[in-house]
Short mmCIF file of C-alpha atoms in Angstrom, two decimals:
data_model
loop_
_atom_site.label_atom_id
_atom_site.label_comp_id
_atom_site.label_asym_id
_atom_site.label_seq_id
_atom_site.Cartn_x
_atom_site.Cartn_y
_atom_site.Cartn_z
CA MET A 164 -14.89 -53.09 15.90
CA ARG A 165 -12.95 -50.57 13.80
CA GLY A 166 -15.69 -47.99 14.38
CA TYR A 167 -15.51 -48.59 18.13
CA ILE A 168 -11.72 -48.22 18.20
CA LEU A 169 -11.96 -45.03 16.12
CA ARG A 170 -14.57 -43.57 18.48
CA ARG A 171 -12.43 -44.40 21.49
CA LEU A 172 -9.40 -42.80 19.86
CA LEU A 173 -11.43 -39.67 19.12
CA THR A 174 -12.33 -39.38 22.81
CA LEU A 175 -8.61 -38.93 23.44
CA VAL A 176 -8.85 -35.38 22.05
CA PRO A 177 -11.15 -33.83 24.72
CA VAL A 178 -9.67 -35.99 27.50
CA LEU A 179 -6.06 -35.03 26.80
CA THR A 180 -6.99 -31.38 26.14
CA GLY A 181 -8.74 -31.18 29.52
CA ILE A 182 -5.85 -32.86 31.31
CA SER A 183 -3.27 -30.61 29.63
CA LEU A 184 -5.25 -27.51 30.62
CA CYS A 185 -5.62 -28.70 34.22
CA VAL A 186 -1.94 -29.51 34.68
CA PHE A 187 -0.91 -26.21 33.04
CA LEU A 188 -3.13 -24.23 35.43
CA VAL A 189 -2.00 -26.23 38.46
CA MET A 190 1.66 -25.62 37.63
CA LYS A 191 0.94 -21.89 37.34
CA LEU A 192 -0.68 -21.93 40.79
CA VAL A 193 2.27 -23.69 42.48
CA PRO A 194 4.08 -21.20 44.73
CA GLY A 195 7.57 -20.11 43.57
CA ASP A 196 8.92 -19.89 40.05
CA VAL A 197 11.66 -21.46 38.02
CA VAL A 198 13.55 -18.20 37.32
CA SER A 199 14.09 -17.51 41.03
CA GLY A 200 15.37 -21.07 41.40
CA ILE A 201 17.81 -20.70 38.50
CA LEU A 202 19.18 -17.28 39.48
CA GLY A 203 19.19 -17.74 43.26
CA VAL A 204 20.84 -14.88 45.18
CA GLU A 205 22.26 -13.35 41.98
CA GLN A 206 18.79 -12.33 40.85
CA THR A 207 18.44 -8.78 39.42
CA PRO A 208 15.45 -7.30 37.54
CA GLU A 209 17.45 -7.28 34.27
CA LEU A 210 18.59 -10.89 34.63
CA ARG A 211 15.11 -12.00 35.63
CA ALA A 212 13.52 -10.29 32.61
CA ALA A 213 16.13 -11.87 30.30
CA TRP A 214 15.47 -15.38 31.64
CA GLU A 215 11.70 -14.93 31.49
CA LYS A 216 12.02 -13.90 27.85
CA LYS A 217 14.34 -16.82 27.12
CA LEU A 218 11.91 -19.33 28.65
CA GLY A 219 8.82 -17.67 27.16
CA LEU A 220 7.42 -16.82 30.59
CA ASP A 221 7.07 -13.12 29.72
CA GLN A 222 4.06 -13.91 27.55
CA PRO A 223 0.45 -14.16 28.84
CA ALA A 224 -0.54 -17.57 30.20
CA PRO A 225 -3.06 -18.37 27.36
CA VAL A 226 -0.32 -17.68 24.78
CA GLN A 227 2.12 -19.93 26.68
CA TYR A 228 -0.47 -22.73 26.79
CA LEU A 229 -1.39 -22.46 23.10
CA LYS A 230 2.28 -22.40 22.05
CA TRP A 231 3.01 -25.46 24.19
CA MET A 232 -0.01 -27.38 22.85
CA GLY A 233 0.90 -26.41 19.30
CA ASN A 234 4.36 -27.88 19.81
CA VAL A 235 2.92 -31.01 21.43
CA LEU A 236 0.68 -31.60 18.41
CA ARG A 237 3.84 -31.53 16.27
CA GLY A 238 5.49 -34.09 18.59
CA ASN A 239 7.64 -31.57 20.43
CA PHE A 240 7.12 -31.55 24.21
CA GLY A 241 9.55 -28.67 24.62
CA GLU A 242 12.87 -28.43 26.47
CA SER A 243 13.54 -28.67 30.18
CA PHE A 244 13.88 -25.25 31.81
CA ARG A 245 16.71 -26.61 33.98
CA THR A 246 18.80 -28.70 31.60
CA GLY A 247 17.67 -27.45 28.19
CA ALA A 248 17.36 -31.11 27.05
CA PRO A 249 14.34 -32.19 24.96
CA VAL A 250 11.60 -33.48 27.25
CA PHE A 251 10.10 -36.27 25.14
CA PRO A 252 13.22 -38.47 24.80
CA GLU A 253 13.76 -38.18 28.56
CA ILE A 254 10.14 -39.21 29.19
CA LEU A 255 10.57 -42.27 26.96
CA ASN A 256 13.82 -43.27 28.72
CA ARG A 257 12.20 -42.97 32.15
CA PHE A 258 9.00 -44.66 30.97
CA LYS A 259 10.92 -47.84 30.07
CA ILE A 260 12.05 -48.15 33.69
CA THR A 261 8.61 -47.44 35.17
CA ALA A 262 6.96 -49.82 32.68
CA GLU A 263 9.37 -52.59 33.74
CA LEU A 264 8.54 -51.94 37.40
CA ALA A 265 4.79 -51.89 36.64
CA PHE A 266 5.07 -55.15 34.65
CA LEU A 267 6.94 -56.95 37.45
CA ALA A 268 4.49 -55.59 40.05
CA CYS A 269 1.51 -56.73 37.99
CA LEU A 270 3.07 -60.17 37.47
CA ALA A 271 3.72 -60.54 41.22
CA SER A 272 0.19 -59.37 41.98
CA LEU A 273 -1.50 -61.85 39.64
CA LEU A 274 0.68 -64.76 40.80
CA MET A 275 -0.33 -64.02 44.40
CA ALA A 276 -3.92 -62.91 43.95
CA ILE A 277 -5.53 -65.33 41.49
CA PRO A 278 -4.55 -68.66 43.14
CA LEU A 279 -5.35 -67.33 46.62
CA GLY A 280 -8.62 -65.77 45.41
CA ILE A 281 -9.73 -69.09 43.85
CA LEU A 282 -8.73 -71.07 46.97
CA SER A 283 -10.61 -68.57 49.13
CA ALA A 284 -13.76 -68.98 47.02
CA LEU A 285 -13.52 -72.80 47.07
CA ARG A 286 -12.98 -72.82 50.88
CA ARG A 287 -15.64 -70.22 51.64
CA ASN A 288 -15.97 -69.35 55.37
CA ARG A 289 -13.28 -71.88 56.30
CA PRO A 290 -10.02 -70.90 58.07
CA LEU A 291 -8.12 -70.59 54.77
CA ASP A 292 -10.78 -68.23 53.39
CA LYS A 293 -10.64 -66.07 56.52
CA ALA A 294 -6.83 -65.96 56.42
CA VAL A 295 -6.86 -64.90 52.74
CA ARG A 296 -9.45 -62.20 53.43
CA VAL A 297 -7.33 -60.80 56.28
CA LEU A 298 -4.28 -60.86 53.98
CA ALA A 299 -6.23 -59.03 51.27
CA LEU A 300 -7.41 -56.42 53.76
CA LEU A 301 -3.83 -55.85 54.91
CA GLY A 302 -2.72 -55.49 51.30
CA VAL A 303 -5.21 -52.73 50.52
CA SER A 304 -4.92 -51.04 53.93
CA VAL A 305 -1.17 -50.70 54.48
CA PRO A 306 0.37 -47.92 52.33
CA ASN A 307 3.14 -49.19 50.08
CA PHE A 308 5.67 -46.65 51.39
CA ALA A 309 5.12 -48.00 54.96
CA SER A 310 5.62 -51.59 53.74
CA ALA A 311 8.77 -50.48 51.91
CA MET A 312 10.28 -48.78 54.94
CA LEU A 313 9.47 -51.74 57.23
CA LEU A 314 10.91 -54.24 54.77
CA ILE A 315 14.11 -52.24 54.26
CA LEU A 316 14.52 -51.93 58.04
CA LEU A 317 13.89 -55.65 58.58
CA LEU A 318 16.28 -56.76 55.84
CA SER A 319 19.05 -54.44 56.98
CA LYS A 320 18.76 -55.22 60.71
CA ALA A 321 18.06 -58.95 60.50
CA PHE A 322 20.14 -59.97 57.47
CA GLY A 323 22.50 -57.06 56.86
CA TYR A 324 21.08 -56.68 53.36
CA PHE A 325 20.92 -53.26 51.76
CA THR A 326 19.12 -52.60 48.49
CA PRO A 327 21.34 -51.43 45.59
CA VAL A 328 21.24 -47.70 44.88
CA LYS A 329 22.50 -47.72 41.30
CA TYR A 330 20.03 -48.68 38.60
CA LEU A 331 21.27 -50.82 35.69
CA SER A 332 19.06 -51.79 32.76
CA PRO A 333 18.39 -55.50 32.10
CA MET A 334 20.44 -55.21 28.90
CA GLU A 335 23.50 -54.09 30.89
CA ASP A 336 23.26 -56.50 33.83
CA LEU A 337 20.11 -58.58 34.33
CA ARG A 338 21.05 -59.77 37.81
CA ALA A 339 21.83 -56.26 39.08
CA ASN A 340 18.62 -55.00 37.48
CA LEU A 341 16.51 -57.63 39.23
CA GLU A 342 18.24 -56.94 42.56
CA ILE A 343 16.98 -53.38 42.54
CA MET A 344 13.59 -54.05 40.91
CA VAL A 345 12.31 -57.20 42.65
CA LEU A 346 11.75 -55.73 46.12
CA PRO A 347 9.76 -52.64 45.01
CA ALA A 348 7.85 -54.82 42.51
CA LEU A 349 6.85 -57.22 45.31
CA ILE A 350 5.72 -54.33 47.51
CA LEU A 351 3.66 -52.74 44.75
CA GLY A 352 2.39 -56.19 43.73
CA ALA A 353 1.27 -56.97 47.30
CA THR A 354 -0.71 -53.71 47.40
CA MET A 355 -2.38 -54.53 44.07
CA ALA A 356 -2.92 -58.18 45.07
CA GLY A 357 -5.27 -57.29 47.92
CA ALA A 358 -7.87 -55.76 45.62
CA VAL A 359 -7.41 -58.38 42.87
CA MET A 360 -7.67 -61.20 45.43
CA ARG A 361 -11.00 -59.88 46.72
CA MET A 362 -12.30 -59.40 43.18
CA THR A 363 -11.21 -62.94 42.18
CA ARG A 364 -12.91 -64.46 45.22
CA SER A 365 -16.23 -62.66 44.69
CA SER A 366 -16.26 -63.25 40.90
CA VAL A 367 -15.49 -66.96 41.21
CA LEU A 368 -18.09 -67.35 43.96
CA GLU A 369 -20.71 -65.67 41.79
CA VAL A 370 -19.93 -67.87 38.78
CA LEU A 371 -19.87 -71.07 40.89
CA ARG A 372 -23.50 -70.38 41.89
CA GLN A 373 -24.74 -70.24 38.30
CA ASP A 374 -26.80 -72.98 36.66
CA PHE A 375 -24.30 -73.89 33.95
CA ILE A 376 -21.71 -74.77 36.64
CA ARG A 377 -24.25 -77.09 38.26
CA ALA A 378 -24.81 -78.64 34.84
CA VAL A 379 -21.07 -79.12 34.34
CA ARG A 380 -20.76 -80.75 37.75
CA GLY A 381 -23.86 -82.85 37.02
CA ARG A 382 -22.13 -84.27 33.93
CA GLY A 383 -19.39 -85.52 36.26
CA ALA A 384 -16.65 -83.13 35.20
CA PRO A 385 -13.65 -83.07 37.56
CA GLU A 386 -13.58 -80.11 39.97
CA ARG A 387 -10.32 -78.89 38.43
CA VAL A 388 -11.93 -78.65 34.99
CA THR A 389 -15.06 -77.02 36.43
CA VAL A 390 -13.07 -74.33 38.22
CA PHE A 391 -10.29 -73.54 35.75
CA ARG A 392 -11.99 -74.13 32.40
CA HIS A 393 -15.51 -72.93 33.14
CA ALA A 394 -15.66 -70.80 36.29
CA LEU A 395 -12.38 -68.88 36.04
CA LYS A 396 -12.84 -68.00 32.37
CA ASN A 397 -16.27 -66.50 33.07
CA ALA A 398 -14.96 -64.67 36.14
CA CYS A 399 -12.07 -63.09 34.25
CA ILE A 400 -13.70 -59.88 32.97
CA PRO A 401 -13.87 -57.96 36.29
CA ILE A 402 -10.38 -59.25 37.20
CA VAL A 403 -8.95 -58.03 33.88
CA THR A 404 -10.74 -54.68 34.30
CA LEU A 405 -9.35 -54.12 37.78
CA SER A 406 -5.83 -55.26 36.82
CA GLY A 407 -5.79 -52.97 33.77
CA MET A 408 -6.86 -49.97 35.84
CA GLN A 409 -4.23 -50.74 38.47
CA VAL A 410 -1.44 -51.02 35.90
CA GLY A 411 -2.47 -47.63 34.52
CA THR A 412 -2.46 -46.19 38.03
CA LEU A 413 0.96 -47.71 38.69
CA LEU A 414 2.52 -45.78 35.80
CA GLY A 415 1.89 -42.52 37.60
CA GLY A 416 1.67 -43.81 41.13
CA THR A 417 5.17 -45.14 41.74
CA VAL A 418 6.58 -41.76 42.79
CA VAL A 419 7.24 -42.65 46.43
CA ILE A 420 8.49 -46.18 45.77
CA GLU A 421 10.86 -44.98 43.04
CA GLN A 422 12.18 -42.33 45.41
CA ILE A 423 12.69 -44.81 48.28
CA PHE A 424 14.52 -47.36 46.10
CA SER A 425 16.42 -44.81 43.97
CA ILE A 426 14.79 -46.00 40.74
CA PRO A 427 15.11 -43.31 38.04
CA GLY A 428 11.64 -43.82 36.57
CA LEU A 429 8.87 -41.55 35.39
CA GLY A 430 7.59 -40.89 38.92
CA GLN A 431 10.98 -39.63 40.05
CA LEU A 432 11.15 -37.39 36.96
CA VAL A 433 7.75 -35.85 37.82
CA LEU A 434 8.77 -35.30 41.44
CA THR A 435 12.02 -33.60 40.41
CA GLY A 436 10.14 -31.48 37.85
CA ILE A 437 7.63 -30.29 40.46
CA SER A 438 10.31 -29.43 43.02
CA GLN A 439 12.26 -27.45 40.39
CA ARG A 440 9.14 -25.84 38.83
CA ASP A 441 10.21 -27.35 35.52
CA TYR A 442 6.88 -26.83 33.77
CA PRO A 443 7.60 -28.56 30.42
CA VAL A 444 8.82 -31.72 32.20
CA VAL A 445 5.79 -31.98 34.51
CA GLN A 446 3.26 -31.11 31.80
CA GLY A 447 4.85 -33.54 29.34
CA CYS A 448 4.97 -36.39 31.89
CA VAL A 449 1.35 -35.94 33.00
CA LEU A 450 0.11 -35.78 29.42
CA PHE A 451 2.11 -38.87 28.46
CA ILE A 452 0.86 -40.86 31.49
CA ALA A 453 -2.74 -39.87 30.70
CA PHE A 454 -2.30 -41.04 27.10
CA VAL A 455 -0.89 -44.41 28.21
CA TYR A 456 -3.68 -44.80 30.79
CA VAL A 457 -6.39 -44.23 28.17
CA MET A 458 -4.70 -46.64 25.75
CA LEU A 459 -4.46 -49.31 28.46
CA ASN A 460 -8.19 -48.95 29.11
CA LEU A 461 -8.86 -49.39 25.41
CA LEU A 462 -6.67 -52.51 25.38
CA VAL A 463 -8.61 -53.91 28.36
CA ASP A 464 -11.91 -53.29 26.54
CA LEU A 465 -10.60 -55.13 23.49
CA LEU A 466 -9.50 -58.04 25.68
CA TYR A 467 -13.15 -58.53 26.68
CA THR A 468 -14.03 -59.69 23.18
CA TRP A 469 -11.18 -62.22 23.30
CA ILE A 470 -12.21 -63.55 26.72
CA ASP A 471 -15.93 -63.62 25.88
CA PRO A 472 -16.70 -63.69 22.12
CA ARG A 473 -20.37 -62.90 22.90
CA ILE A 474 -19.33 -59.30 23.59
CA GLN A 475 -19.72 -57.24 20.42
CA TYR A 476 -18.98 -53.53 20.48
CA ASP A 477 -20.50 -52.82 17.06
#
């Protein structure tokens, strides 16, 4: 197991190097530049040259990339071109908010998807199964920003409720924190639930057809024990895989939802960095999200051995 973990950690090196190179090149290809944005109408050739030298943009692109990567390897993600503040502490502060949103969304998704997926499998081709399948299709088909806009419109018109615009951490005010986080978490969770629901239904159906389930039923075991102790446990691996991938995607995919609900998370930081051509912020965020995504995948792989001890990576 240690050898497997070490090999997976070593794969981080080429993966993160490739991602860092891609995001660096993409940022260079984005039209506009940060110096023009900072100077505005007061731009002169002398001022522009001074700012480019100050930000290190007067050097060739390969030198800029190697200097940035060298700093990253020493734990320094650089300073924001706009604010001059260190990038890494800001990423960590924003990541806490996005991680909370992703956790609540994942919790909402699993609470919706797994019971409905099991019920759908047990009532195959009956009205309940068809209703759940339609619900799952809606979940994966409707974009989350459309659901968010419709829900905000409905709540404001029908109940006069407006979502809070000021974020407070759970340590400051738990109730105020939940007021702003619950609605976007439910919307993101509903989008995730569609795919997880379909996966749960198909996995449980597949396991219920296997011989050992017939043997369990033949011994007279109650249906509840057959489904929850034997079928669900064996159907868990694809559900865990899909959920882990979706949580990783959520960390970088909440840009629109965070913008709609005024949540100052990592997605909003990336969006602001792109609009302001703040290269260190965008590069640092993308690299950090990629690292977390790879680590989540490793965690999911390790969970397999806990769910099914027959799986041995060595």
